[in-house]
Short mmCIF file of C-alpha atoms in Angstrom, two decimals:
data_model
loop_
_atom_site.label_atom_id
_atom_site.label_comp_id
_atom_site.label_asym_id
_atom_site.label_seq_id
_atom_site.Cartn_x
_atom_site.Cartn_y
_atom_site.Cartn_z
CA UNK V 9 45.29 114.39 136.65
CA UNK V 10 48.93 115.05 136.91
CA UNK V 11 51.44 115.23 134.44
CA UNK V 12 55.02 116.08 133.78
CA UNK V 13 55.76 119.83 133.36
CA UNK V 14 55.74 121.50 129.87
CA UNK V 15 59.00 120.80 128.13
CA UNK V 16 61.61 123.48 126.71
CA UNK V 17 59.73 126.69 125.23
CA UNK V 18 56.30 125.68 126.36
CA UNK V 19 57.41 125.46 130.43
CA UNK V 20 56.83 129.23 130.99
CA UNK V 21 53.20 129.06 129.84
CA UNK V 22 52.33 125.91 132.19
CA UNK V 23 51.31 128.49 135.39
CA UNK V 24 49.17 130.28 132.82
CA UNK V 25 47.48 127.36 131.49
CA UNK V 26 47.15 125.14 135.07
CA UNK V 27 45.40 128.24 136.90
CA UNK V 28 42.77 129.51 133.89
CA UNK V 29 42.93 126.53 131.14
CA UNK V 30 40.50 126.63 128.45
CA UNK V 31 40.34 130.39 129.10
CA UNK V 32 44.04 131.01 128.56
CA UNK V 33 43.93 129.72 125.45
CA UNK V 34 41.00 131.50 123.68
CA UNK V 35 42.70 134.83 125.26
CA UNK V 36 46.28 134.24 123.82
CA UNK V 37 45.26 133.17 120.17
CA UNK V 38 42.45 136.00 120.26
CA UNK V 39 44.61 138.77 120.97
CA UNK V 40 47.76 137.46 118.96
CA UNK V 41 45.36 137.25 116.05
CA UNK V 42 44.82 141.15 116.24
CA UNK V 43 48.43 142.43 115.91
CA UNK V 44 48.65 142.04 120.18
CA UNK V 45 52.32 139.86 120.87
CA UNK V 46 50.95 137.15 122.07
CA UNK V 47 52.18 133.34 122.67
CA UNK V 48 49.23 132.30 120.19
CA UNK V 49 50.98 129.20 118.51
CA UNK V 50 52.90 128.42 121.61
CA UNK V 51 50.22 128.11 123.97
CA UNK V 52 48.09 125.82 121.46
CA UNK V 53 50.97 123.29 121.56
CA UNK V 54 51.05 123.42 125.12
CA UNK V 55 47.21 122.78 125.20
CA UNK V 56 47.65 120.31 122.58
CA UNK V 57 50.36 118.35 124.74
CA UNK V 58 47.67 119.28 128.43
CA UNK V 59 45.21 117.76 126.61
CA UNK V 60 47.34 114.73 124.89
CA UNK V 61 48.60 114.11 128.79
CA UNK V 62 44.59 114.20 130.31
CA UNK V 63 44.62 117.66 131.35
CA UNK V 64 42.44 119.24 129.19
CA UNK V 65 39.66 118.00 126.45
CA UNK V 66 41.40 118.14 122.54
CA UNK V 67 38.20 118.79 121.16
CA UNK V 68 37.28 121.53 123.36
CA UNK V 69 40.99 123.01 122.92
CA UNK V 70 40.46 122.69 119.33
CA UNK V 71 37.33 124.73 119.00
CA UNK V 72 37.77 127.03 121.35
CA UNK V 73 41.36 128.05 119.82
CA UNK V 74 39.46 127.80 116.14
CA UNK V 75 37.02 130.67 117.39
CA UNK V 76 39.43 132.82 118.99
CA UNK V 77 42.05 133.10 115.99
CA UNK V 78 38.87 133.58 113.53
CA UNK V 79 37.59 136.14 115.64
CA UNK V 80 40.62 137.53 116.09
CA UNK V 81 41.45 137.95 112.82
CA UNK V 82 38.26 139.51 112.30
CA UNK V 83 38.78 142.16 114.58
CA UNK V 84 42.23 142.54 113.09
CA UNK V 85 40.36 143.08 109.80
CA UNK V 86 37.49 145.34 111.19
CA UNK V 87 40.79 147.45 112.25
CA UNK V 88 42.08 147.99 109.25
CA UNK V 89 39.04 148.57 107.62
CA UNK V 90 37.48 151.14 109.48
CA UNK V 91 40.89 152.82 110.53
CA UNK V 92 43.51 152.80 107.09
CA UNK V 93 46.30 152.64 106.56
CA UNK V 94 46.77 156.03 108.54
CA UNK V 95 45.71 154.12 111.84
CA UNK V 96 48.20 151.15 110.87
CA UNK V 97 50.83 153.82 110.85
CA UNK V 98 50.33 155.49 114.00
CA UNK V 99 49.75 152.98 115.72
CA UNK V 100 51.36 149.92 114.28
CA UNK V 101 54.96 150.25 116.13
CA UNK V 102 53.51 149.53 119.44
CA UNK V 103 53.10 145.97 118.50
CA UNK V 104 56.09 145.85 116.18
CA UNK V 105 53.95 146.67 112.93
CA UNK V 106 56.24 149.30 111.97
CA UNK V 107 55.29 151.78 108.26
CA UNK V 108 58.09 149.65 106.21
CA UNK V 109 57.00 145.80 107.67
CA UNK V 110 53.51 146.62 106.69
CA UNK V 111 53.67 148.02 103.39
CA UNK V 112 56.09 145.09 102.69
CA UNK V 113 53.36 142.79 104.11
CA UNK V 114 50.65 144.59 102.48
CA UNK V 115 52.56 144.18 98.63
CA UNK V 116 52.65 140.31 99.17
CA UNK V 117 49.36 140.51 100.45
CA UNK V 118 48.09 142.15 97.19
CA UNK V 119 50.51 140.18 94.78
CA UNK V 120 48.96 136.81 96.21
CA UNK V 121 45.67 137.81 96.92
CA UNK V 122 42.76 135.39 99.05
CA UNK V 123 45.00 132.52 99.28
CA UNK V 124 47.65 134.05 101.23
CA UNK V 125 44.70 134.62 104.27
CA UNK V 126 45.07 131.11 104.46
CA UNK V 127 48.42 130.34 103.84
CA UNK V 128 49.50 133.82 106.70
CA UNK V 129 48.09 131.60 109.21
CA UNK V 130 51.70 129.59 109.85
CA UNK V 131 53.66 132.34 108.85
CA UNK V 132 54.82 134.65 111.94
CA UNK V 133 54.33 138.01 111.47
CA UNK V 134 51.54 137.80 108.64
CA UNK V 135 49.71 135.62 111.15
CA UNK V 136 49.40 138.69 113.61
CA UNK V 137 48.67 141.55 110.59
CA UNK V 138 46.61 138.93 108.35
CA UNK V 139 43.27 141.04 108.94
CA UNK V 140 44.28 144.09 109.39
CA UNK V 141 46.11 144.07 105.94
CA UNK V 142 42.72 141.97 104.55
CA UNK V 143 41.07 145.15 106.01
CA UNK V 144 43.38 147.89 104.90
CA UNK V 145 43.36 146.21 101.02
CA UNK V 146 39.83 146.29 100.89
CA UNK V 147 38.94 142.39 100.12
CA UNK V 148 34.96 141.44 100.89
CA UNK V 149 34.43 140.16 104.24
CA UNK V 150 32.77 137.20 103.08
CA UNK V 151 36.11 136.69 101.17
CA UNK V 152 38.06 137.01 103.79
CA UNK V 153 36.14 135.11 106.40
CA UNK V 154 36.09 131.87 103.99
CA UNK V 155 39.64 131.66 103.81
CA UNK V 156 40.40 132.93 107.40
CA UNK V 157 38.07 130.26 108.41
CA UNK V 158 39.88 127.28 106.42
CA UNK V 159 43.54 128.85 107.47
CA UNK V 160 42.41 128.37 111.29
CA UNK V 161 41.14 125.34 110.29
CA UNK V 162 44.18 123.92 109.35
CA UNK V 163 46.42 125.54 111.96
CA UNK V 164 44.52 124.71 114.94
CA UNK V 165 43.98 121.18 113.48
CA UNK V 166 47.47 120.40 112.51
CA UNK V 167 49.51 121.50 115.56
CA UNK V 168 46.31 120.37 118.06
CA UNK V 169 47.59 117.25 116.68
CA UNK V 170 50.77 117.11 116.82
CA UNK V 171 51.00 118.29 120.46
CA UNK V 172 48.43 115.64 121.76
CA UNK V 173 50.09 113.31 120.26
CA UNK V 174 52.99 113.92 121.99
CA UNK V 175 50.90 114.60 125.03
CA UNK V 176 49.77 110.98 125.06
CA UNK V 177 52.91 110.04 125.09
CA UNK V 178 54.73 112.75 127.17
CA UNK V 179 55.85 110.17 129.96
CA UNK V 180 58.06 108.14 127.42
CA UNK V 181 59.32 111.16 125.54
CA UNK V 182 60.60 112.66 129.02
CA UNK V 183 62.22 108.95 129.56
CA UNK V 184 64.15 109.27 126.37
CA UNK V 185 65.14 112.66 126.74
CA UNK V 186 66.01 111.94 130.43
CA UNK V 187 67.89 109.44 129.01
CA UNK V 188 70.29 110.92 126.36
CA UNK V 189 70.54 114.00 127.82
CA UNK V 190 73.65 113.97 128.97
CA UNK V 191 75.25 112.49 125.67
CA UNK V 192 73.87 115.39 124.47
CA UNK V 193 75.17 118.09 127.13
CA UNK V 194 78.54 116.29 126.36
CA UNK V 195 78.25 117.42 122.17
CA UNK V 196 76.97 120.74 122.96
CA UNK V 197 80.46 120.76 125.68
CA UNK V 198 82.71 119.80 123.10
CA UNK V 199 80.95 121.86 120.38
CA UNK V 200 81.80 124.80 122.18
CA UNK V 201 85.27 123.63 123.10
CA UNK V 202 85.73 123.35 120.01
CA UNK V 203 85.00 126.66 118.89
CA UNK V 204 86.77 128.30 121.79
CA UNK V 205 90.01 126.61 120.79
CA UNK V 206 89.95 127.84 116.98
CA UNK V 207 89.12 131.14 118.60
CA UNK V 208 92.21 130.84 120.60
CA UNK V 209 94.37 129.77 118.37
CA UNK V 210 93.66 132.18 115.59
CA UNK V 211 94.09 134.85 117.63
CA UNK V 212 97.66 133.41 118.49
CA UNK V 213 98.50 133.80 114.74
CA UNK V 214 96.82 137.21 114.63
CA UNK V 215 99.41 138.20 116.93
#
């Protein structure tokens, strides 16, 4: 079934997601999940608007992005278990994890304890290191797993949501913005007019 393209952000993920689908999105959130940068979030709102538009099944997109991010944090946690903090360290700054962002991370982490798991699943950054700090810290697997497993819950669920829902209605929400787009170009036109002009003009009095 054919749809309109992705809007905005989500447009440079559409080739990704037409050619391998449900594939493409256990990949992304599984390897974000593990420290990897990785579209994770992004790409579930795209499936979540493919799925809202007929492309793809929401409850297959749902449980397939569930698994990846909980196994993904898993291995994220196996990580930092088995390697330390030493492995963190060396290795960390290839997927912008640098010595200072973790040991910041890993000092909420502590201060917060289990509930942050769940909580690091919408916050960038602690979304991506959530294991492998759960690993480093030492907190029981089964812990972590119960509230890694609710966190992914809620994330895949909420924006899954959101996204079909705007899916299902993706042909009127490209009418509206088809419509006051260019009231909108106009703003942004005179915005920065604007702020040219002020620019100008105190550097006239500068002078």
């Amino acid at each position: 079934m054919s749809s309109p393209p992705l809007p905005g952000p989500l447009a440079h993920l559409e080739p990704l997601l037409g050619h391998y689908g449900y594939w493409a999105v256990g990949a992304v959130v599984f390897v974000e999940d593990f420290g990897v940068p990785a579209p994770g979030e992004t790409i579930l709102l795209a499936a979540g608007v493919y799925a809202g538009a007929g492309r793809l099944n929401v409850v297959a997109v749902a449980l397939i992005a569930f698994a990846a991010a909980v196994a993904g944090d898993n291995v994220g946690y196996l990580i930092g278990r088995v390697g330390g903090r030493a492995f963190v360290h060396r290795w960390g700054r290839y997927v912008f994890l640098t010595p200072k962002r973790f040991e910041a991370a890993e000092e909420f982490f502590a201060r917060h304890g289990g509930k942050i798991v769940t909580v690091a699943r919408f916050v960038e950054g602690l979304r991506q290191a959530n294991g492998v700090i759960a690993g480093t810290t030492g907190m029981h697997w089964r812990r972590f797993l119960a509230f890694n497993a609710l966190g992914a819950a809620l994330w895949v669920g909420l924006w899954t949501t959101l996204a079909y829902l705007a899916g299902s209605h993706i042909t009127a929400i490209y009418d509206e913005i088809r419509r006051y787009q260019p009231y909108v170009v106009l703003a942004v036109a005179v915005v920065i007019a604007g702020f040219v002009v002020r620019h100008l003009v105190r550097r006239h009095r500068a002078r």
